[in-house]
Coordinates of C-alpha atoms in Angstrom, one line a residue:
X1 CA 0.0 0.0 0.0
X2 CA 1.4 3.4 -0.9
X3 CA 2.1 5.7 2.0
X4 CA 0.3 8.6 0.3
X5 CA -3.0 6.7 0.5
X6 CA -2.9 6.7 4.4
X7 CA -4.8 9.2 6.4
X8 CA -2.7 12.0 8.0
X9 CA -3.0 10.6 11.6
X10 CA -1.8 7.2 10.4
X11 CA 1.3 8.7 8.8
X12 CA 1.9 10.7 12.1
X13 CA 1.8 7.5 14.2
X14 CA 3.9 5.6 11.7
X15 CA 6.7 8.2 12.0
X16 CA 6.3 8.3 15.8
X17 CA 6.6 4.6 16.0
X18 CA 9.6 4.5 13.7
X19 CA 11.3 7.4 15.6
X20 CA 10.8 5.7 19.0
X21 CA 12.2 2.4 17.6
X22 CA 15.3 4.1 16.3
X23 CA 15.8 6.1 19.6
X24 CA 15.4 2.9 21.5
X25 CA 18.0 1.1 19.5
X26 CA 20.4 4.1 19.9
X27 CA 19.9 4.1 23.6
X28 CA 20.5 0.4 23.9
X29 CA 23.7 0.9 21.9
X30 CA 24.9 3.7 24.2
X31 CA 24.2 1.5 27.3
X32 CA 26.1 -1.3 25.7
X33 CA 29.1 1.0 25.1
X34 CA 28.9 2.3 28.7
X35 CA 28.9 -1.3 30.0
X36 CA 32.0 -2.1 27.8
X37 CA 33.8 1.0 29.1
X38 CA 33.0 0.0 32.6
X39 CA 34.9 -3.2 32.1
X40 CA 38.1 -1.4 31.1
X41 CA 40.8 0.3 33.2
X42 CA 40.3 3.9 32.3
X43 CA 41.6 5.1 35.7
X44 CA 44.8 4.4 37.6
X45 CA 44.6 1.5 40.1
X46 CA 46.5 -0.2 42.7
X47 CA 46.8 -4.0 42.3
X48 CA 48.8 -6.6 44.3
X49 CA 51.3 -9.3 43.5
X50 CA 50.6 -12.9 44.7
X51 CA 53.7 -15.0 45.4
X52 CA 53.2 -18.5 46.5
X53 CA 56.4 -19.3 48.5
X54 CA 54.1 -19.5 51.5
X55 CA 53.6 -22.4 53.9
X56 CA 50.0 -23.3 54.5
X57 CA 48.7 -21.1 51.7
X58 CA 44.9 -21.1 51.8
X59 CA 43.0 -23.0 49.0
X60 CA 42.3 -21.0 45.9
X61 CA 38.5 -20.5 46.5
X62 CA 39.2 -19.1 50.0
X63 CA 42.0 -17.0 48.6
X64 CA 39.7 -15.4 46.0
X65 CA 37.0 -14.8 48.7
X66 CA 39.7 -13.1 50.8
X67 CA 40.6 -10.9 47.8
X68 CA 37.0 -9.9 47.3
X69 CA 36.6 -9.1 51.0
X70 CA 39.7 -6.9 50.8
X71 CA 38.2 -5.1 47.8
X72 CA 41.2 -6.1 45.6
X73 CA 40.4 -5.5 42.0
X74 CA 43.7 -6.3 40.2
X75 CA 46.2 -9.1 40.9
X76 CA 49.4 -10.3 39.3
X77 CA 50.4 -14.0 39.4
X78 CA 54.0 -15.3 38.8
X79 CA 52.6 -18.2 36.8
X80 CA 49.2 -19.2 35.5
X81 CA 47.9 -21.3 38.4
X82 CA 44.8 -23.2 37.1
X83 CA 43.1 -23.4 40.5
X84 CA 43.4 -19.6 41.1
X85 CA 42.3 -18.8 37.5
X86 CA 39.3 -21.1 37.9
X87 CA 38.4 -19.6 41.2
X88 CA 38.6 -16.1 39.8
X89 CA 35.8 -16.8 37.2
X90 CA 32.9 -14.4 37.3
X91 CA 34.5 -12.3 40.1
X92 CA 35.6 -9.4 37.8
X93 CA 39.0 -9.4 39.5
X94 CA 41.5 -8.5 36.8
X95 CA 44.6 -10.7 36.6
X96 CA 48.0 -10.6 34.9
X97 CA 49.3 -14.1 34.4
X98 CA 53.0 -14.8 33.8
X99 CA 55.2 -17.1 31.9
X100 CA 58.0 -18.3 34.3
X101 CA 61.5 -17.8 33.1
X102 CA 62.1 -21.5 32.9
X103 CA 59.4 -21.8 30.1
X104 CA 60.9 -19.1 27.8
X105 CA 63.1 -21.6 25.9
X106 CA 60.2 -23.8 24.9
X107 CA 57.8 -21.0 24.0
X108 CA 60.5 -18.9 22.3
X109 CA 61.5 -21.8 20.2
X110 CA 58.1 -23.1 19.0
X111 CA 55.0 -21.3 17.8
X112 CA 53.1 -24.5 18.5
X113 CA 54.2 -24.5 22.1
X114 CA 53.2 -20.8 22.4
X115 CA 49.8 -21.5 20.9
X116 CA 49.3 -24.4 23.3
X117 CA 50.2 -22.2 26.2
X118 CA 47.7 -19.6 25.2
X119 CA 45.0 -22.3 24.7
X120 CA 45.7 -23.9 28.1
X121 CA 46.2 -20.7 30.2
X122 CA 44.1 -18.0 28.5
X123 CA 41.4 -19.4 26.1
X124 CA 40.4 -22.0 28.7
X125 CA 39.4 -19.3 31.2
X126 CA 38.7 -16.1 29.3
X127 CA 36.4 -14.2 29.5
X128 CA 34.8 -15.7 32.6
X129 CA 38.2 -14.9 34.3
X130 CA 39.3 -11.4 33.3
X131 CA 42.8 -11.9 32.1
X132 CA 44.2 -8.4 31.2
X133 CA 47.8 -9.1 30.4
X134 CA 50.6 -11.7 30.1
X135 CA 53.9 -11.0 31.7
X136 CA 56.6 -12.9 29.8
X137 CA 59.3 -13.8 32.2
X138 CA 60.4 -11.7 35.1
X139 CA 63.5 -9.4 35.1
X140 CA 64.9 -11.6 32.4
X141 CA 67.7 -9.2 31.2
X142 CA 69.2 -8.9 34.7
X143 CA 68.4 -12.3 36.4
X144 CA 68.8 -14.8 33.5
X145 CA 70.7 -12.8 30.8
X146 CA 71.4 -16.0 28.9
X147 CA 67.7 -16.2 28.1
X148 CA 67.6 -12.6 26.7
X149 CA 67.7 -13.8 23.0
X150 CA 64.6 -15.8 23.6
X151 CA 62.5 -13.0 25.1
X152 CA 61.3 -11.3 21.9
X153 CA 60.6 -14.6 20.0
X154 CA 58.6 -15.8 23.0
X155 CA 56.6 -12.5 23.1
X156 CA 55.9 -12.5 19.4
X157 CA 54.9 -16.2 19.4
X158 CA 52.4 -15.6 22.2
X159 CA 51.1 -12.5 20.5
X160 CA 50.5 -14.5 17.3
X161 CA 48.6 -17.1 19.3
X162 CA 46.4 -14.3 20.8
X163 CA 45.8 -13.0 17.3
X164 CA 44.7 -16.4 16.2
X165 CA 42.3 -16.6 19.2
X166 CA 41.1 -13.0 18.4
X167 CA 42.1 -11.9 21.9
X168 CA 45.0 -9.6 21.0
X169 CA 42.9 -6.4 21.6
X170 CA 41.7 -7.5 25.0
X171 CA 45.0 -9.0 26.4
X172 CA 48.3 -7.2 26.4
X173 CA 51.7 -8.7 26.4
X174 CA 54.9 -7.3 28.0
X175 CA 57.8 -8.3 30.3
X176 CA 58.7 -6.9 33.7
X177 CA 62.1 -5.3 34.1
X178 CA 64.4 -4.5 37.0
X179 CA 65.1 -0.8 37.5
X180 CA 68.7 -1.6 36.9
X181 CA 68.2 -1.7 33.1
X182 CA 68.1 2.1 33.4
X183 CA 71.4 3.8 33.9
X184 CA 72.1 7.2 35.5
X185 CA 68.6 7.4 36.9
X186 CA 69.0 10.8 38.5
X187 CA 68.4 13.3 37.3
X188 CA 65.7 11.6 35.3
X189 CA 66.4 13.7 32.2
X190 CA 69.8 12.1 31.8
X191 CA 68.6 8.5 32.1
X192 CA 69.1 5.9 29.4
X193 CA 68.8 2.2 29.0
X194 CA 71.8 0.0 29.5
X195 CA 73.3 -0.2 26.0
X196 CA 74.2 -3.9 26.5
X197 CA 70.5 -4.7 26.1
X198 CA 69.5 -2.3 23.2
X199 CA 69.3 -5.3 20.8
X200 CA 66.4 -6.5 23.0
X201 CA 64.9 -3.2 24.2
X202 CA 64.6 -1.6 20.8
X203 CA 62.4 -4.3 19.3
X204 CA 60.5 -4.6 22.6
X205 CA 59.6 -0.9 22.6
X206 CA 58.6 -1.2 18.9
X207 CA 56.3 -4.1 19.8
X208 CA 54.8 -2.3 22.9
X209 CA 54.2 0.8 20.8
X210 CA 52.5 -1.2 18.0
X211 CA 50.3 -3.2 20.3
X212 CA 49.5 -0.5 22.9
X213 CA 51.1 -2.5 25.7
X214 CA 52.8 -1.0 28.7
X215 CA 56.5 -1.0 29.7
X216 CA 56.5 -3.1 32.8
X217 CA 58.9 -1.9 35.5
X218 CA 59.7 -3.1 39.0
X219 CA 60.5 0.0 41.1
X220 CA 61.7 -0.2 44.7
X221 CA 62.5 3.1 46.4
X222 CA 63.6 1.0 49.3
X223 CA 66.6 -0.3 47.4
X224 CA 67.4 3.2 46.0
X225 CA 67.5 4.5 49.6
X226 CA 69.6 1.5 51.0
X227 CA 72.1 1.9 48.2
X228 CA 72.3 5.7 48.5
X229 CA 72.1 6.3 52.2
X230 CA 73.2 9.9 53.0
X231 CA 72.3 11.0 49.4
X232 CA 68.6 10.0 49.2
X233 CA 66.7 11.1 52.3
X234 CA 64.3 8.5 53.9
X235 CA 61.4 11.0 53.8
X236 CA 61.8 11.3 50.0
X237 CA 61.6 7.5 49.7
X238 CA 58.5 7.2 51.9
X239 CA 56.3 9.9 50.2
X240 CA 56.5 12.1 53.3
X241 CA 55.7 15.8 52.9
X242 CA 58.8 17.8 52.2
X243 CA 59.9 21.3 52.6
X244 CA 60.8 22.9 49.2
X245 CA 64.5 22.8 50.1
X246 CA 64.3 19.0 50.5
X247 CA 62.8 18.4 47.0
X248 CA 65.0 16.8 44.4
X249 CA 65.4 19.1 41.3
X250 CA 66.4 18.0 37.9
X251 CA 68.9 20.7 36.8
X252 CA 68.1 20.1 33.1
X253 CA 64.3 20.4 33.2
X254 CA 64.0 22.2 36.6
X255 CA 61.3 19.7 37.5
X256 CA 60.8 19.2 41.2
X257 CA 60.6 15.7 42.6
X258 CA 59.0 15.1 46.0
X259 CA 59.4 11.3 46.1
X260 CA 61.7 8.7 44.7
X261 CA 59.1 6.7 42.8
X262 CA 58.1 9.6 40.6
X263 CA 61.7 10.1 39.7
X264 CA 62.1 6.4 38.8
X265 CA 59.0 6.5 36.6
X266 CA 60.1 9.6 34.8
X267 CA 63.6 8.1 34.3
X268 CA 61.8 5.3 32.3
X269 CA 60.0 7.9 30.2
X270 CA 63.1 9.9 29.5
X271 CA 65.0 6.6 28.6
X272 CA 62.2 5.8 26.1
X273 CA 62.2 9.3 24.8
X274 CA 66.0 9.0 24.0
X275 CA 65.1 6.2 21.7
X276 CA 62.2 8.1 20.1
X277 CA 59.4 6.3 21.8
X278 CA 56.8 8.6 23.4
X279 CA 53.6 6.6 23.2
X280 CA 54.3 3.7 25.6
X281 CA 52.9 3.9 29.2
X282 CA 54.9 2.8 32.2
X283 CA 53.1 0.2 34.4
X284 CA 54.8 -0.4 37.8
X285 CA 54.5 -4.2 38.2
X286 CA 56.2 -4.3 41.6
X287 CA 56.8 -1.8 44.4
X288 CA 56.8 -2.1 48.2
X289 CA 58.7 -1.9 51.4
X290 CA 59.7 -4.8 53.8
X291 CA 58.4 -4.8 57.3
X292 CA 61.2 -6.7 58.9
X293 CA 64.9 -7.2 58.2
X294 CA 68.2 -8.4 59.7
X295 CA 70.8 -6.3 61.4
X296 CA 72.0 -4.9 58.1
X297 CA 68.4 -3.8 57.2
X298 CA 67.5 -1.4 60.0
X299 CA 65.0 0.5 57.8
X300 CA 62.9 -2.6 57.1
X301 CA 60.3 -1.9 59.8
X302 CA 56.6 -2.1 60.2
X303 CA 56.3 1.7 60.5
X304 CA 58.2 2.3 57.3
X305 CA 56.4 -0.4 55.4
X306 CA 53.0 1.0 56.6
X307 CA 54.1 4.6 55.7
X308 CA 55.4 3.7 52.2
X309 CA 52.5 1.5 51.1
X310 CA 49.8 3.7 52.6
X311 CA 51.3 6.8 50.9
X312 CA 51.8 5.0 47.6
X313 CA 48.2 3.9 47.5
X314 CA 47.1 7.5 48.2
X315 CA 49.6 8.8 45.6
X316 CA 48.2 6.6 42.8
X317 CA 44.5 7.1 43.7
X318 CA 45.0 10.9 43.9
X319 CA 45.9 10.7 40.1
X320 CA 48.7 13.3 40.5
X321 CA 50.9 11.8 37.8
X322 CA 54.6 12.7 37.7
X323 CA 56.5 16.0 37.2
X324 CA 57.2 15.1 33.6
X325 CA 53.7 13.6 32.9
X326 CA 51.2 15.1 35.4
X327 CA 48.4 13.9 33.0
X328 CA 49.5 10.2 33.3
X329 CA 49.4 8.3 36.6
X330 CA 51.0 4.9 36.4
X331 CA 49.1 2.1 38.0
X332 CA 51.1 0.1 40.6
X333 CA 51.0 -3.5 41.8
X334 CA 52.1 -3.7 45.4
X335 CA 54.6 -6.3 46.4
X336 CA 53.0 -8.3 47.9
X337 CA 49.9 -9.9 49.4
X338 CA 51.4 -12.4 51.8
X339 CA 54.7 -12.7 53.7
X340 CA 56.5 -15.5 51.7
X341 CA 58.0 -17.3 54.7
X342 CA 59.7 -19.9 52.5
X343 CA 62.0 -17.3 50.9
X344 CA 65.7 -17.6 51.4
X345 CA 67.7 -14.9 53.4
X346 CA 68.1 -12.1 53.9
X347 CA 65.2 -11.7 56.4
X348 CA 63.5 -9.0 54.4
X349 CA 62.9 -11.4 51.5
X350 CA 60.2 -13.1 53.6
X351 CA 58.6 -9.9 54.9
X352 CA 57.2 -7.8 52.1
X353 CA 53.6 -9.0 52.6
X354 CA 50.6 -7.0 53.8
X355 CA 49.3 -10.2 55.5
X356 CA 50.5 -13.4 57.1
X357 CA 49.5 -16.6 55.4
X358 CA 46.6 -17.0 57.9
X359 CA 45.1 -13.7 56.5
X360 CA 45.8 -11.6 59.5
X361 CA 47.4 -8.2 58.6
X362 CA 51.1 -7.7 59.3
X363 CA 50.2 -4.0 59.8
X364 CA 47.2 -1.8 59.1
X365 CA 47.3 0.4 56.1
X366 CA 46.2 4.0 56.6
X367 CA 44.4 4.8 53.4
X368 CA 41.0 6.1 54.5
X369 CA 39.4 8.4 52.0
X370 CA 41.3 6.9 49.1
X371 CA 38.7 4.6 47.8
X372 CA 37.7 1.1 48.9
X373 CA 41.0 -0.7 48.2
X374 CA 42.1 -3.1 50.9
X375 CA 39.4 -3.5 53.6
X376 CA 42.2 -4.0 56.2
X377 CA 42.3 -0.3 56.7
X378 CA 40.1 -0.5 59.8
X379 CA 42.1 1.8 62.0
X380 CA 39.2 2.5 64.3
X381 CA 38.9 -1.1 65.3
X382 CA 42.3 -2.8 65.6
X383 CA 43.7 -5.0 68.4
X384 CA 47.1 -6.4 69.4
X385 CA 47.2 -10.1 70.3
X386 CA 49.7 -12.9 70.6
X387 CA 50.8 -14.7 67.5
X388 CA 50.3 -18.4 67.2
X389 CA 53.2 -20.8 68.0
X390 CA 55.0 -18.7 70.5
X391 CA 56.6 -20.6 73.5
X392 CA 55.3 -19.9 77.0
X393 CA 58.6 -18.7 78.4
X394 CA 59.0 -16.0 75.7
X395 CA 55.4 -15.0 76.2
X396 CA 55.8 -14.7 80.0
X397 CA 58.7 -12.4 79.6
X398 CA 56.8 -10.2 77.2
X399 CA 53.7 -10.2 79.5
X400 CA 55.9 -9.2 82.5
X401 CA 57.3 -6.3 80.6
X402 CA 53.8 -5.1 79.4
X403 CA 52.4 -5.2 82.9
X404 CA 55.5 -3.7 84.4
X405 CA 57.7 -1.2 82.6
X406 CA 55.1 -1.0 79.8
X407 CA 52.4 0.1 82.3
X408 CA 49.6 -1.8 80.6
X409 CA 46.4 -2.1 82.6
X410 CA 46.6 -5.7 83.7
X411 CA 43.9 -5.5 86.4
X412 CA 41.4 -7.4 84.3
X413 CA 43.5 -10.5 84.1
X414 CA 43.9 -10.9 87.9
X415 CA 42.2 -13.8 89.7
X416 CA 38.4 -13.3 89.9
X417 CA 38.3 -10.6 87.3
X418 CA 36.5 -10.8 83.9
X419 CA 39.5 -11.7 81.8
X420 CA 41.3 -14.1 84.1
X421 CA 39.8 -17.1 82.3
X422 CA 41.0 -19.0 80.4
X423 CA 43.9 -18.9 82.9
X424 CA 46.9 -19.2 80.5
X425 CA 49.8 -17.0 79.5
X426 CA 48.6 -16.6 75.9
X427 CA 45.2 -15.2 76.9
X428 CA 46.7 -12.9 79.6
X429 CA 49.4 -11.7 77.3
X430 CA 46.9 -10.9 74.5
X431 CA 45.0 -8.7 76.9
X432 CA 48.1 -7.0 78.2
X433 CA 49.5 -6.4 74.7
X434 CA 46.2 -4.9 73.6
X435 CA 46.1 -2.6 76.6
X436 CA 49.6 -1.3 75.8
X437 CA 48.8 -1.0 72.1
X438 CA 45.7 1.1 72.7
X439 CA 47.5 3.3 75.2
X440 CA 50.2 4.0 72.5
X441 CA 47.5 5.2 70.1
X442 CA 47.5 2.0 68.1
X443 CA 50.9 2.7 66.6
X444 CA 52.0 -0.3 64.5
X445 CA 55.4 -0.4 66.3
X446 CA 53.7 -0.8 69.7
X447 CA 52.4 -4.2 68.7
X448 CA 55.6 -6.2 68.4
X449 CA 57.0 -7.4 71.7
X450 CA 60.1 -8.8 70.1
X451 CA 58.1 -10.5 67.3
X452 CA 55.5 -12.3 69.4
X453 CA 52.5 -10.0 68.8
X454 CA 50.4 -9.1 65.8
X455 CA 47.7 -6.7 64.9
X456 CA 44.2 -8.0 64.1
X457 CA 40.9 -6.6 63.0
X458 CA 39.0 -9.4 64.8
X459 CA 37.7 -8.5 68.2
X460 CA 39.4 -10.9 70.7
X461 CA 36.8 -10.1 73.4
X462 CA 34.9 -13.2 74.7
X463 CA 32.1 -13.6 77.2
X464 CA 32.3 -10.9 79.8
X465 CA 35.9 -10.2 78.9
X466 CA 36.0 -7.0 76.9
X467 CA 39.4 -6.1 75.4
X468 CA 40.7 -2.5 75.8
X469 CA 40.3 -1.9 72.0
X470 CA 36.5 -2.7 72.3
X471 CA 36.1 -0.4 75.3
X472 CA 37.3 2.5 73.2
X473 CA 34.5 2.1 70.6
X474 CA 31.9 4.8 71.0
X475 CA 28.2 4.4 70.4
X476 CA 28.7 6.5 67.3
X477 CA 31.3 4.0 66.0
X478 CA 28.9 1.2 66.6
X479 CA 26.2 2.7 64.4
X480 CA 26.1 1.3 60.9
X481 CA 25.0 3.8 58.3
X482 CA 23.1 2.4 55.3
X483 CA 23.3 4.3 52.1
X484 CA 22.0 3.8 48.6
X485 CA 24.6 6.0 47.0
X486 CA 27.0 4.1 44.7
X487 CA 30.5 4.4 46.2
X488 CA 32.5 2.9 43.4
X489 CA 32.6 1.6 39.9
X490 CA 30.5 -1.5 40.9
X491 CA 27.8 0.9 42.0
X492 CA 27.9 2.5 38.6
X493 CA 27.6 -0.9 36.9
X494 CA 24.5 -1.7 39.0
X495 CA 23.0 1.6 38.1
X496 CA 23.6 1.0 34.4
X497 CA 22.2 -2.5 34.6
X498 CA 19.1 -1.2 36.5
X499 CA 18.6 1.7 34.1
X500 CA 19.0 -0.6 31.1
X501 CA 16.4 -3.0 32.6
X502 CA 13.9 -0.2 33.2
X503 CA 14.4 1.2 29.7
X504 CA 14.0 -2.2 28.2
X505 CA 10.8 -2.9 30.0
X506 CA 9.2 0.5 29.2
X507 CA 10.5 0.3 25.7
X508 CA 8.8 -3.1 25.1
X509 CA 5.5 -1.9 26.5
X510 CA 5.5 1.3 24.5
X511 CA 6.4 -0.5 21.3
X512 CA 3.6 -3.1 21.9
X513 CA 1.1 -0.3 22.5
X514 CA 2.1 1.6 19.4
X515 CA 2.0 -1.5 17.3
X516 CA -1.6 -2.1 18.3
X517 CA -2.6 1.5 17.7
X518 CA -0.8 1.7 14.4
X519 CA -2.5 -1.6 13.2
X520 CA -6.0 -0.2 14.2
X521 CA -5.3 3.1 12.4
X522 CA -4.2 1.2 9.3
X523 CA -7.3 -0.9 9.4
X524 CA -9.8 1.9 9.9
X525 CA -9.4 3.4 6.3
X526 CA -10.3 0.1 4.8
X527 CA -13.5 -0.1 6.9
X528 CA -14.6 3.2 5.4
X529 CA -14.6 1.9 1.9

């Protein structure tokens, strides 16, 4: 039937129906784009490394639940552990998987092996498990230089396998480097890559530029400080506020550096610039500070580790960039989740973790107001208790000090009082330790007692025995405020999903109604003839 034969009102409703259909499709398309963008990392983030040299490491499912509880959104593995990858499915936690150094030879020598590796460790899990990148080897140029010639062949073979699986746009490939590949790191403007490795670094940067992948760097201001004591101040290494006279100034650019990490990141950018690469972003795949060391590592302390990691998290989430690139803030993966107690000496090697293997915190990060990352920032409710496995004689000595010179309030653990039972040294010491800890303002260093105490967020109170940390909680602190305001990206996702569902429902009803009306209006003219 020709459109010109229709009554005017029929034509009007036809165009109304068509316009609404087109608008509905456009809106659905915009919502889909928004949902895709929500899955991407458009903002700088703080992730965390997960080493597995840990005795009694919790099962993968419990580990992933722990990560979710701690609001961890990005992790990096040093392998492609199948149990962890399986447990991560449908959690939206983003993961970087790694090719261990001992697999470079096989992958770099055979495209078939590379394709098999991608099939087994990527295709088998993606997209249910959100794999964002593959780290090929770890500090290969400086730790296993004999494998350096295999690095680019391995990277290119893995990339070809990703292309074949049509995943090369979703998953990036790079390789983490030690900071030592950059020579003359300060001032940053004079930095350059070690010329011994140019035959590898040149094609690597070409690959990263072509594929939009990051330059992965492991940066440790701790080691910079330890190797340059007397030259690099501790406060600069820990992100502490500085007077203008304490800032480091690059004499060539006159850029002011208030912390060591920014200088290290800019040294990487200047090194790439010297090779005419300006479109590759730096990703800090490792950074941290040890909480314990031997006699030669006096700055490996709980207070310094807490200060560094807390300030690092704030620095990244503040999106302040670097002096050279204030518009670009590098994302950072903290080293690391757990203390790896199976590591070989020095002592600090086993003490980089934020948590012990039993999931209790080594110390409490102070990152309030910087997002939801790491739920162990519960500085309003923390307690100091005895660690497991401490012998009674050592505990008794610590208890005697706490109740004596430490002036802890030990009246509640006397016979007949509320916290006397159970009558054992561990219970009494935990109460005394917590009393001392609370009196010291919950300073991390006040919960040590020569290594027999630890901080916990679990209230140790029991029955009528109320620990000092619980007595300090006010009624206001006990109140739980319920809010419907979305506080993070997840809230935004739920809003988009809800909005999409509402639009979809209304859209269907409206289209059904207009279809009926339009059919009636088309039918009426024929009834008139």
